[in-house]
Amino acid sequence: MTRLLALLCGITTMTNINTEFKTEEVISNLSKICNQELLEVPHWQTIQDTIEQLDYNEIDNIRKYMFKALLRSKMFDKFRYNGCIQLVVDATGLIALDYNLNNNCLTRTRDGKVKYYKYVLEAKVVFNNIVISIDSEWIENTELNNENQKQDCEVKAFKRMANRIKKTYPKLKFIVTGDALYATTPMINICKDNKWHYIFNLKKDRLKNVYEEFEDNINFENEVTKENYYLSSGIVFKENTFNVFRYVEIKEKKTTIFNYISDLRITNKNIEEIVTIGRRRWKIENEGFNIQKNGTFNISHLCSRFDNALKIHYLFIQIAHTIRQLLEYGSILLREMKLSTKKEISHLITDKLISFSNSDLNSLETNFQLRFDD
């Protein structure tokens, strides 16, 4: 709990825990929260030693429990599309090193120099402005025995992840959203086998024949009449048939073209909504990776060099990020306070934790309302 509360306060390094949490009020409040009589705040090294011995799956089960609890609350049902939840998948690099940490990093060689990278594939559900991590798959060379073998990659990681997500949430209907890397037959077949819908970006250089057929079709007949929207349905590629659509955005004399493929039924009535869903893919980059890297949580900082602890720290960040988003977007109290930045919210949480007396904590109302606007 000390580690989790530190993350909620925007404390990203282990050593700063004891620097920030040094008041008697913190000890008293932690005792209340954890239902234990504490004499002091746990030292950061003690927390680190404990995390190194934890079971990764046990912490991952907390993430699953939280997501299932949110589903049962039905607070996000209004953000589904025809009963489906948008699931955005993407990989991110956490850090580049000059050495092979834990002997499982991905490698790149440039100008004769080898660099080692930590990569992770994320699956996050999108509910309006909120992105919630539900699964993570590390992309790493755990079984690479010689330089002639192919390294692990995002495609392989998605195959492993998809099996786990289907097993964990067998009845959930997803709309899997990804960049052009996922617009391939193997990826489409994974979605089809799991009875998931999909929206993937389309690039000319990845599915050249599909792109050219789409261009020919819309030049002959556009199947929708809305301005700046284009559709060609029933395009066949290998064993799959899907719809290809485009949105041309003109903003401040700048034109941006978005192309997608999808198995969803698309008409003149719903193409705007489908494009909006497709464009939400960027939320995993912005609300997801960018906030976690450059904002509140600093996931690029390796809090441990031990493989198991490194991954558990990453999980703690995903859990903390979910809680922070629920507060930032759903708390009526925070909304009324009109705090303008995430730093202000971090300072508020920290201030209450280090200055609230135990009697104040006892008087807090634990049943409170979260409300999310469209």
mmCIF file of C-alpha atoms in Angstrom:
data_model
loop_
_atom_site.group_PDB
_atom_site.id
_atom_site.type_symbol
_atom_site.label_atom_id
_atom_site.label_comp_id
_atom_site.label_asym_id
_atom_site.label_seq_id
_atom_site.Cartn_x
_atom_site.Cartn_y
_atom_site.Cartn_z
ATOM 1 C CA MET A 1 0.000 0.000 0.000
ATOM 2 C CA THR A 2 2.882 2.380 0.703
ATOM 3 C CA ARG A 3 4.227 1.830 -2.821
ATOM 4 C CA LEU A 4 0.756 2.258 -4.374
ATOM 5 C CA LEU A 5 -0.014 5.415 -2.377
ATOM 6 C CA ALA A 6 3.346 6.864 -3.383
ATOM 7 C CA LEU A 7 2.494 6.354 -7.061
ATOM 8 C CA LEU A 8 -0.916 7.986 -6.551
ATOM 9 C CA CYS A 9 0.950 10.958 -5.083
ATOM 10 C CA GLY A 10 3.230 11.158 -8.129
ATOM 11 C CA ILE A 11 6.270 9.809 -6.261
ATOM 12 C CA THR A 12 8.038 7.758 -8.927
ATOM 13 C CA THR A 13 11.340 6.759 -7.296
ATOM 14 C CA MET A 14 11.633 4.350 -4.403
ATOM 15 C CA THR A 15 14.063 6.496 -2.397
ATOM 16 C CA ASN A 16 11.685 9.461 -2.391
ATOM 17 C CA ILE A 17 9.041 7.467 -0.517
ATOM 18 C CA ASN A 18 10.749 7.994 2.817
ATOM 19 C CA THR A 19 11.633 11.591 1.958
ATOM 20 C CA GLU A 20 7.997 12.510 1.325
ATOM 21 C CA PHE A 21 6.273 10.171 3.809
ATOM 22 C CA LYS A 22 7.980 11.272 7.005
ATOM 23 C CA THR A 23 5.207 12.727 9.187
ATOM 24 C CA GLU A 24 3.416 11.141 12.129
ATOM 25 C CA GLU A 25 0.152 11.659 10.236
ATOM 26 C CA VAL A 26 1.387 9.391 7.419
ATOM 27 C CA ILE A 27 2.187 6.598 9.883
ATOM 28 C CA SER A 28 -1.203 7.019 11.516
ATOM 29 C CA ASN A 29 -3.071 7.092 8.208
ATOM 30 C CA LEU A 30 -1.179 4.095 6.802
ATOM 31 C CA SER A 31 -2.053 2.187 9.984
ATOM 32 C CA LYS A 32 -5.717 3.001 9.427
ATOM 33 C CA ILE A 33 -5.691 2.180 5.720
ATOM 34 C CA CYS A 34 -3.812 -1.115 6.170
ATOM 35 C CA ASN A 35 -5.570 -2.048 9.436
ATOM 36 C CA GLN A 36 -2.206 -2.553 11.154
ATOM 37 C CA GLU A 37 -0.415 -0.805 13.985
ATOM 38 C CA LEU A 38 2.657 0.673 12.293
ATOM 39 C CA LEU A 39 5.509 2.297 14.195
ATOM 40 C CA GLU A 40 7.082 3.791 11.087
ATOM 41 C CA VAL A 41 6.669 4.047 7.321
ATOM 42 C CA PRO A 42 8.300 1.005 5.690
ATOM 43 C CA HIS A 43 11.757 1.838 4.391
ATOM 44 C CA TRP A 44 11.986 1.869 0.615
ATOM 45 C CA GLN A 45 14.549 -0.951 0.652
ATOM 46 C CA THR A 46 12.171 -3.098 2.727
ATOM 47 C CA ILE A 47 9.445 -2.464 0.150
ATOM 48 C CA GLN A 48 11.890 -3.345 -2.614
ATOM 49 C CA ASP A 49 12.933 -6.597 -0.899
ATOM 50 C CA THR A 50 9.280 -7.567 -0.525
ATOM 51 C CA ILE A 51 8.395 -6.789 -4.141
ATOM 52 C CA GLU A 52 11.264 -8.948 -5.364
ATOM 53 C CA GLN A 53 9.611 -11.948 -3.670
ATOM 54 C CA LEU A 54 6.034 -11.321 -4.837
ATOM 55 C CA ASP A 55 4.237 -13.484 -7.372
ATOM 56 C CA TYR A 56 3.646 -11.530 -10.605
ATOM 57 C CA ASN A 57 0.349 -13.335 -11.226
ATOM 58 C CA GLU A 58 -0.908 -12.428 -7.766
ATOM 59 C CA ILE A 59 -0.472 -8.711 -8.486
ATOM 60 C CA ASP A 60 -1.925 -9.164 -11.966
ATOM 61 C CA ASN A 61 -5.013 -10.686 -10.356
ATOM 62 C CA ILE A 62 -5.560 -7.371 -8.542
ATOM 63 C CA ARG A 63 -5.678 -5.606 -11.911
ATOM 64 C CA LYS A 64 -8.177 -8.182 -13.184
ATOM 65 C CA TYR A 65 -10.277 -7.831 -10.029
ATOM 66 C CA MET A 66 -10.423 -4.045 -10.440
ATOM 67 C CA PHE A 67 -11.506 -4.243 -14.080
ATOM 68 C CA LYS A 68 -14.165 -6.855 -13.362
ATOM 69 C CA ALA A 69 -15.474 -4.723 -10.475
ATOM 70 C CA LEU A 70 -15.774 -1.741 -12.826
ATOM 71 C CA LEU A 71 -17.647 -3.891 -15.352
ATOM 72 C CA ARG A 72 -20.073 -5.097 -12.667
ATOM 73 C CA SER A 73 -20.745 -1.503 -11.631
ATOM 74 C CA LYS A 74 -21.965 -0.817 -15.193
ATOM 75 C CA MET A 75 -20.683 2.763 -14.891
ATOM 76 C CA PHE A 76 -19.014 2.511 -18.314
ATOM 77 C CA ASP A 77 -21.792 0.703 -20.188
ATOM 78 C CA LYS A 78 -22.812 3.887 -22.004
ATOM 79 C CA PHE A 79 -19.394 3.974 -23.675
ATOM 80 C CA ARG A 80 -19.817 0.585 -25.371
ATOM 81 C CA TYR A 81 -20.598 0.289 -29.063
ATOM 82 C CA ASN A 82 -23.439 -2.193 -29.661
ATOM 83 C CA GLY A 83 -22.414 -3.932 -26.434
ATOM 84 C CA CYS A 84 -18.732 -4.071 -27.439
ATOM 85 C CA ILE A 85 -15.789 -2.638 -25.508
ATOM 86 C CA GLN A 86 -12.955 -1.004 -27.421
ATOM 87 C CA LEU A 87 -9.628 -2.736 -26.750
ATOM 88 C CA VAL A 88 -6.554 -0.862 -27.983
ATOM 89 C CA VAL A 89 -3.301 -2.796 -28.358
ATOM 90 C CA ASP A 90 0.137 -1.308 -28.858
ATOM 91 C CA ALA A 91 3.731 -1.823 -27.762
ATOM 92 C CA THR A 92 6.082 0.661 -26.194
ATOM 93 C CA GLY A 93 9.773 0.768 -25.405
ATOM 94 C CA LEU A 94 10.579 1.500 -21.788
ATOM 95 C CA ILE A 95 14.334 1.976 -21.860
ATOM 96 C CA ALA A 96 17.448 1.544 -24.019
ATOM 97 C CA LEU A 97 20.571 0.089 -22.397
ATOM 98 C CA ASP A 98 24.176 -0.647 -23.255
ATOM 99 C CA TYR A 99 23.964 -4.080 -21.646
ATOM 100 C CA ASN A 100 21.552 -7.022 -21.790
ATOM 101 C CA LEU A 101 19.547 -6.627 -18.578
ATOM 102 C CA ASN A 102 18.384 -10.054 -17.308
ATOM 103 C CA ASN A 103 19.606 -11.551 -20.616
ATOM 104 C CA ASN A 104 16.222 -11.116 -22.303
ATOM 105 C CA CYS A 105 16.299 -7.668 -23.949
ATOM 106 C CA LEU A 106 15.541 -7.070 -27.602
ATOM 107 C CA THR A 107 18.589 -5.962 -29.555
ATOM 108 C CA ARG A 108 19.328 -3.570 -32.383
ATOM 109 C CA THR A 109 22.662 -3.080 -34.070
ATOM 110 C CA ARG A 110 23.565 0.240 -35.659
ATOM 111 C CA ASP A 111 26.988 1.179 -36.951
ATOM 112 C CA GLY A 112 28.383 -1.968 -35.342
ATOM 113 C CA LYS A 113 27.087 -1.002 -31.877
ATOM 114 C CA VAL A 114 24.483 -3.142 -30.092
ATOM 115 C CA LYS A 115 21.688 -1.537 -28.070
ATOM 116 C CA TYR A 116 19.399 -3.459 -25.712
ATOM 117 C CA TYR A 117 15.722 -2.581 -25.244
ATOM 118 C CA LYS A 118 12.899 -3.356 -22.815
ATOM 119 C CA TYR A 119 9.561 -3.563 -24.629
ATOM 120 C CA VAL A 120 6.056 -4.374 -23.431
ATOM 121 C CA LEU A 121 2.780 -4.878 -25.302
ATOM 122 C CA GLU A 122 -0.225 -3.272 -23.640
ATOM 123 C CA ALA A 123 -3.933 -4.006 -23.977
ATOM 124 C CA LYS A 124 -6.054 -1.129 -22.696
ATOM 125 C CA VAL A 125 -9.813 -0.709 -22.809
ATOM 126 C CA VAL A 126 -11.048 2.744 -23.790
ATOM 127 C CA PHE A 127 -14.059 4.316 -22.108
ATOM 128 C CA ASN A 128 -14.373 7.850 -23.479
ATOM 129 C CA ASN A 129 -11.307 9.659 -22.024
ATOM 130 C CA ILE A 130 -10.253 6.805 -19.746
ATOM 131 C CA VAL A 131 -7.828 4.040 -20.749
ATOM 132 C CA ILE A 132 -7.547 1.077 -18.391
ATOM 133 C CA SER A 133 -4.819 -1.550 -18.652
ATOM 134 C CA ILE A 134 -6.217 -5.088 -18.599
ATOM 135 C CA ASP A 135 -3.188 -7.076 -19.794
ATOM 136 C CA SER A 136 0.538 -6.707 -20.445
ATOM 137 C CA GLU A 137 2.823 -9.005 -22.406
ATOM 138 C CA TRP A 138 6.571 -8.515 -22.255
ATOM 139 C CA ILE A 139 8.366 -8.675 -25.582
ATOM 140 C CA GLU A 140 11.665 -10.314 -24.779
ATOM 141 C CA ASN A 141 14.165 -12.869 -26.010
ATOM 142 C CA THR A 142 13.684 -15.533 -23.359
ATOM 143 C CA GLU A 143 14.456 -18.439 -25.704
ATOM 144 C CA LEU A 144 16.945 -16.883 -28.116
ATOM 145 C CA ASN A 145 19.897 -19.267 -28.303
ATOM 146 C CA ASN A 146 21.802 -17.891 -31.279
ATOM 147 C CA GLU A 147 21.892 -14.825 -33.507
ATOM 148 C CA ASN A 148 20.209 -16.669 -36.396
ATOM 149 C CA GLN A 149 16.950 -17.078 -34.474
ATOM 150 C CA LYS A 150 14.253 -14.458 -34.870
ATOM 151 C CA GLN A 151 13.715 -12.136 -31.931
ATOM 152 C CA ASP A 152 10.427 -11.884 -30.096
ATOM 153 C CA CYS A 153 8.110 -9.271 -31.589
ATOM 154 C CA GLU A 154 4.791 -7.466 -31.159
ATOM 155 C CA VAL A 155 2.948 -9.948 -33.391
ATOM 156 C CA LYS A 156 4.096 -12.967 -31.365
ATOM 157 C CA ALA A 157 3.320 -11.143 -28.124
ATOM 158 C CA PHE A 158 -0.219 -10.364 -29.294
ATOM 159 C CA LYS A 159 -0.853 -14.043 -30.029
ATOM 160 C CA ARG A 160 0.147 -14.937 -26.455
ATOM 161 C CA MET A 161 -1.844 -12.054 -25.017
ATOM 162 C CA ALA A 162 -5.001 -12.800 -27.023
ATOM 163 C CA ASN A 163 -5.183 -16.349 -25.658
ATOM 164 C CA ARG A 164 -4.923 -15.043 -22.093
ATOM 165 C CA ILE A 165 -7.513 -12.278 -22.573
ATOM 166 C CA LYS A 166 -10.009 -14.711 -24.107
ATOM 167 C CA LYS A 167 -9.526 -17.102 -21.188
ATOM 168 C CA THR A 168 -9.912 -14.315 -18.603
ATOM 169 C CA TYR A 169 -12.877 -12.577 -20.255
ATOM 170 C CA PRO A 170 -14.547 -15.300 -22.362
ATOM 171 C CA LYS A 171 -17.907 -13.530 -22.703
ATOM 172 C CA LEU A 172 -16.756 -9.975 -23.357
ATOM 173 C CA LYS A 173 -17.173 -8.575 -26.835
ATOM 174 C CA PHE A 174 -14.220 -6.457 -27.923
ATOM 175 C CA ILE A 175 -13.460 -4.166 -30.824
ATOM 176 C CA VAL A 176 -9.701 -4.629 -31.134
ATOM 177 C CA THR A 177 -8.037 -1.461 -32.398
ATOM 178 C CA GLY A 178 -4.451 -1.264 -33.569
ATOM 179 C CA ASP A 179 -2.093 0.398 -36.012
ATOM 180 C CA ALA A 180 -1.258 -0.860 -39.504
ATOM 181 C CA LEU A 181 1.009 -3.558 -38.062
ATOM 182 C CA TYR A 182 -2.147 -5.474 -37.108
ATOM 183 C CA ALA A 183 -3.740 -5.258 -40.553
ATOM 184 C CA THR A 184 -2.530 -8.733 -41.535
ATOM 185 C CA THR A 185 -4.204 -12.089 -42.056
ATOM 186 C CA PRO A 186 -2.794 -13.708 -38.856
ATOM 187 C CA MET A 187 -4.003 -10.793 -36.690
ATOM 188 C CA ILE A 188 -7.418 -10.698 -38.346
ATOM 189 C CA ASN A 189 -7.762 -14.462 -37.889
ATOM 190 C CA ILE A 190 -6.980 -14.167 -34.165
ATOM 191 C CA CYS A 191 -9.826 -11.663 -33.815
ATOM 192 C CA LYS A 192 -12.136 -13.802 -35.916
ATOM 193 C CA ASP A 193 -11.351 -16.982 -33.927
ATOM 194 C CA ASN A 194 -12.065 -15.158 -30.664
ATOM 195 C CA LYS A 195 -15.259 -13.581 -32.071
ATOM 196 C CA TRP A 196 -13.850 -10.086 -31.621
ATOM 197 C CA HIS A 197 -14.457 -7.215 -34.013
ATOM 198 C CA TYR A 198 -11.523 -5.148 -35.225
ATOM 199 C CA ILE A 199 -10.562 -1.747 -36.626
ATOM 200 C CA PHE A 200 -6.990 -1.519 -37.906
ATOM 201 C CA ASN A 201 -5.195 1.312 -39.647
ATOM 202 C CA LEU A 202 -4.526 0.777 -43.340
ATOM 203 C CA LYS A 203 -1.281 1.830 -44.983
ATOM 204 C CA LYS A 204 -0.508 1.620 -48.674
ATOM 205 C CA ASP A 205 2.834 -0.092 -48.176
ATOM 206 C CA ARG A 206 1.413 -2.905 -45.986
ATOM 207 C CA LEU A 207 -1.707 -3.975 -47.897
ATOM 208 C CA LYS A 208 -0.930 -2.528 -51.307
ATOM 209 C CA ASN A 209 -3.539 -4.537 -53.241
ATOM 210 C CA VAL A 210 -6.289 -3.694 -50.741
ATOM 211 C CA TYR A 211 -5.353 -0.017 -50.804
ATOM 212 C CA GLU A 212 -5.374 0.124 -54.615
ATOM 213 C CA GLU A 213 -8.723 -1.712 -54.837
ATOM 214 C CA PHE A 214 -10.200 0.727 -52.313
ATOM 215 C CA GLU A 215 -8.975 3.716 -54.343
ATOM 216 C CA ASP A 216 -10.447 2.278 -57.539
ATOM 217 C CA ASN A 217 -13.780 1.504 -55.871
ATOM 218 C CA ILE A 218 -14.346 4.909 -54.279
ATOM 219 C CA ASN A 219 -13.340 6.673 -57.499
ATOM 220 C CA PHE A 220 -16.066 4.677 -59.236
ATOM 221 C CA GLU A 221 -18.658 4.820 -56.435
ATOM 222 C CA ASN A 222 -18.447 6.021 -52.856
ATOM 223 C CA GLU A 223 -20.895 4.013 -50.723
ATOM 224 C CA VAL A 224 -21.564 6.892 -48.302
ATOM 225 C CA THR A 225 -22.725 10.436 -48.937
ATOM 226 C CA LYS A 226 -21.278 12.242 -45.911
ATOM 227 C CA GLU A 227 -18.712 14.839 -46.852
ATOM 228 C CA ASN A 228 -15.061 13.758 -46.359
ATOM 229 C CA TYR A 229 -16.061 10.140 -45.643
ATOM 230 C CA TYR A 230 -15.423 7.230 -48.027
ATOM 231 C CA LEU A 231 -16.421 3.566 -47.911
ATOM 232 C CA SER A 232 -15.925 0.430 -49.957
ATOM 233 C CA SER A 233 -17.444 -2.677 -48.402
ATOM 234 C CA GLY A 234 -16.838 -6.353 -49.053
ATOM 235 C CA ILE A 235 -13.193 -6.185 -50.131
ATOM 236 C CA VAL A 236 -11.659 -9.664 -50.193
ATOM 237 C CA PHE A 237 -8.073 -10.265 -49.068
ATOM 238 C CA LYS A 238 -6.953 -13.891 -48.957
ATOM 239 C CA GLU A 239 -9.504 -15.735 -46.765
ATOM 240 C CA ASN A 240 -11.025 -12.605 -45.195
ATOM 241 C CA THR A 241 -13.614 -10.082 -46.302
ATOM 242 C CA PHE A 242 -13.760 -6.663 -44.670
ATOM 243 C CA ASN A 243 -14.770 -3.055 -45.192
ATOM 244 C CA VAL A 244 -12.327 -0.263 -45.984
ATOM 245 C CA PHE A 245 -13.142 3.331 -45.100
ATOM 246 C CA ARG A 246 -11.511 6.741 -45.000
ATOM 247 C CA TYR A 247 -11.929 10.058 -43.269
ATOM 248 C CA VAL A 248 -10.315 13.237 -44.605
ATOM 249 C CA GLU A 249 -9.819 15.823 -41.882
ATOM 250 C CA ILE A 250 -9.282 19.431 -42.913
ATOM 251 C CA LYS A 251 -8.250 21.613 -40.009
ATOM 252 C CA GLU A 252 -6.562 25.014 -40.252
ATOM 253 C CA LYS A 253 -5.675 24.408 -43.915
ATOM 254 C CA LYS A 254 -3.995 21.118 -42.985
ATOM 255 C CA THR A 255 -5.333 17.893 -44.498
ATOM 256 C CA THR A 256 -4.939 14.538 -42.714
ATOM 257 C CA ILE A 257 -6.174 11.251 -44.181
ATOM 258 C CA PHE A 258 -7.196 8.316 -41.980
ATOM 259 C CA ASN A 259 -7.658 4.884 -43.597
ATOM 260 C CA TYR A 260 -9.022 1.807 -41.814
ATOM 261 C CA ILE A 261 -10.151 -1.771 -42.346
ATOM 262 C CA SER A 262 -12.869 -3.345 -40.208
ATOM 263 C CA ASP A 263 -15.287 -6.244 -40.049
ATOM 264 C CA LEU A 264 -17.956 -3.979 -38.531
ATOM 265 C CA ARG A 265 -20.986 -3.189 -40.660
ATOM 266 C CA ILE A 266 -20.557 0.389 -41.839
ATOM 267 C CA THR A 267 -23.277 2.586 -43.314
ATOM 268 C CA ASN A 268 -23.999 6.222 -43.941
ATOM 269 C CA LYS A 269 -25.581 6.401 -40.474
ATOM 270 C CA ASN A 270 -22.702 5.037 -38.386
ATOM 271 C CA ILE A 271 -19.515 5.803 -40.334
ATOM 272 C CA GLU A 272 -18.791 8.931 -38.257
ATOM 273 C CA GLU A 273 -19.030 6.929 -35.033
ATOM 274 C CA ILE A 274 -16.875 4.109 -36.417
ATOM 275 C CA VAL A 275 -14.193 6.610 -37.486
ATOM 276 C CA THR A 276 -14.283 8.132 -33.989
ATOM 277 C CA ILE A 277 -13.677 4.677 -32.506
ATOM 278 C CA GLY A 278 -10.793 4.080 -34.911
ATOM 279 C CA ARG A 279 -9.199 7.412 -34.081
ATOM 280 C CA ARG A 280 -9.308 6.624 -30.358
ATOM 281 C CA ARG A 281 -6.332 4.339 -30.956
ATOM 282 C CA TRP A 282 -4.107 7.328 -30.232
ATOM 283 C CA LYS A 283 -5.408 7.377 -26.644
ATOM 284 C CA ILE A 284 -3.088 4.495 -25.738
ATOM 285 C CA GLU A 285 -0.238 6.744 -26.890
ATOM 286 C CA ASN A 286 -1.428 9.878 -25.139
ATOM 287 C CA GLU A 287 -3.503 9.008 -22.039
ATOM 288 C CA GLY A 288 -1.631 5.704 -21.809
ATOM 289 C CA PHE A 289 2.085 5.706 -22.617
ATOM 290 C CA ASN A 290 2.724 9.458 -22.688
ATOM 291 C CA ILE A 291 1.194 10.113 -19.257
ATOM 292 C CA GLN A 292 2.971 7.088 -17.816
ATOM 293 C CA LYS A 293 6.327 8.066 -19.330
ATOM 294 C CA ASN A 294 6.384 11.841 -19.174
ATOM 295 C CA GLY A 295 3.616 12.668 -16.734
ATOM 296 C CA THR A 296 2.710 11.198 -13.377
ATOM 297 C CA PHE A 297 4.378 7.778 -13.281
ATOM 298 C CA ASN A 298 7.695 7.675 -15.178
ATOM 299 C CA ILE A 299 7.517 4.039 -16.372
ATOM 300 C CA SER A 300 10.880 4.492 -18.115
ATOM 301 C CA HIS A 301 12.546 4.621 -14.701
ATOM 302 C CA LEU A 302 13.524 1.047 -13.781
ATOM 303 C CA CYS A 303 12.781 0.777 -10.073
ATOM 304 C CA SER A 304 14.574 -2.568 -9.945
ATOM 305 C CA ARG A 305 17.053 -4.505 -12.047
ATOM 306 C CA PHE A 306 15.592 -7.829 -10.938
ATOM 307 C CA ASP A 307 13.305 -9.138 -13.691
ATOM 308 C CA ASN A 308 10.351 -10.112 -11.496
ATOM 309 C CA ALA A 309 10.448 -6.907 -9.431
ATOM 310 C CA LEU A 310 10.825 -4.731 -12.543
ATOM 311 C CA LYS A 311 7.619 -6.205 -13.981
ATOM 312 C CA ILE A 312 5.722 -5.945 -10.698
ATOM 313 C CA HIS A 313 6.651 -2.261 -10.392
ATOM 314 C CA TYR A 314 5.226 -1.834 -13.901
ATOM 315 C CA LEU A 315 2.001 -3.543 -12.783
ATOM 316 C CA PHE A 316 1.716 -1.260 -9.760
ATOM 317 C CA ILE A 317 1.897 1.700 -12.141
ATOM 318 C CA GLN A 318 -0.950 0.294 -14.259
ATOM 319 C CA ILE A 319 -3.078 -0.168 -11.137
ATOM 320 C CA ALA A 320 -2.246 3.320 -9.832
ATOM 321 C CA HIS A 321 -2.982 4.856 -13.238
ATOM 322 C CA THR A 322 -6.463 3.311 -13.256
ATOM 323 C CA ILE A 323 -7.233 4.695 -9.788
ATOM 324 C CA ARG A 324 -5.917 8.147 -10.691
ATOM 325 C CA GLN A 325 -8.079 8.301 -13.818
ATOM 326 C CA LEU A 326 -11.175 7.339 -11.843
ATOM 327 C CA LEU A 327 -10.421 10.221 -9.484
ATOM 328 C CA GLU A 328 -9.474 12.751 -12.156
ATOM 329 C CA TYR A 329 -12.421 12.107 -14.478
ATOM 330 C CA GLY A 330 -15.062 10.727 -12.131
ATOM 331 C CA SER A 331 -14.730 12.455 -8.754
ATOM 332 C CA ILE A 332 -17.386 15.136 -8.349
ATOM 333 C CA LEU A 333 -15.368 16.576 -5.452
ATOM 334 C CA LEU A 334 -12.248 17.070 -7.598
ATOM 335 C CA ARG A 335 -14.372 18.527 -10.373
ATOM 336 C CA GLU A 336 -15.806 21.122 -8.003
ATOM 337 C CA MET A 337 -12.303 22.029 -6.797
ATOM 338 C CA LYS A 338 -11.379 22.859 -10.418
ATOM 339 C CA LEU A 339 -7.798 21.628 -10.229
ATOM 340 C CA SER A 340 -6.271 22.286 -13.632
ATOM 341 C CA THR A 341 -3.227 19.974 -13.729
ATOM 342 C CA LYS A 342 -2.305 16.448 -12.716
ATOM 343 C CA LYS A 343 0.467 17.888 -10.533
ATOM 344 C CA GLU A 344 -2.117 19.788 -8.508
ATOM 345 C CA ILE A 345 -4.061 16.572 -7.942
ATOM 346 C CA SER A 346 -0.840 14.792 -6.890
ATOM 347 C CA HIS A 347 -0.078 17.586 -4.423
ATOM 348 C CA LEU A 348 -3.619 17.407 -3.043
ATOM 349 C CA ILE A 349 -3.437 13.637 -2.443
ATOM 350 C CA THR A 350 0.016 13.979 -0.874
ATOM 351 C CA ASP A 351 -1.083 16.849 1.348
ATOM 352 C CA LYS A 352 -4.091 14.930 2.660
ATOM 353 C CA LEU A 353 -2.008 11.834 3.335
ATOM 354 C CA ILE A 354 0.790 13.608 5.190
ATOM 355 C CA SER A 355 -1.363 16.125 7.088
ATOM 356 C CA PHE A 356 -4.749 14.484 7.745
ATOM 357 C CA SER A 357 -5.086 13.301 11.318
ATOM 358 C CA ASN A 358 -6.409 9.811 12.046
ATOM 359 C CA SER A 359 -9.615 11.298 13.392
ATOM 360 C CA ASP A 360 -10.134 13.125 10.091
ATOM 361 C CA LEU A 361 -9.618 9.850 8.228
ATOM 362 C CA ASN A 362 -12.159 8.118 10.472
ATOM 363 C CA SER A 363 -14.759 10.726 9.560
ATOM 364 C CA LEU A 364 -14.281 10.392 5.797
ATOM 365 C CA GLU A 365 -17.215 9.028 3.829
ATOM 366 C CA THR A 366 -16.024 5.810 2.161
ATOM 367 C CA ASN A 367 -19.085 5.413 -0.056
ATOM 368 C CA PHE A 368 -18.774 8.077 -2.737
ATOM 369 C CA GLN A 369 -19.991 8.612 -6.264
ATOM 370 C CA LEU A 370 -18.049 8.628 -9.515
ATOM 371 C CA ARG A 371 -19.779 10.190 -12.496
ATOM 372 C CA PHE A 372 -18.375 10.220 -16.036
ATOM 373 C CA ASP A 373 -19.610 12.659 -18.654
ATOM 374 C CA ASP A 374 -20.003 11.831 -22.332
#
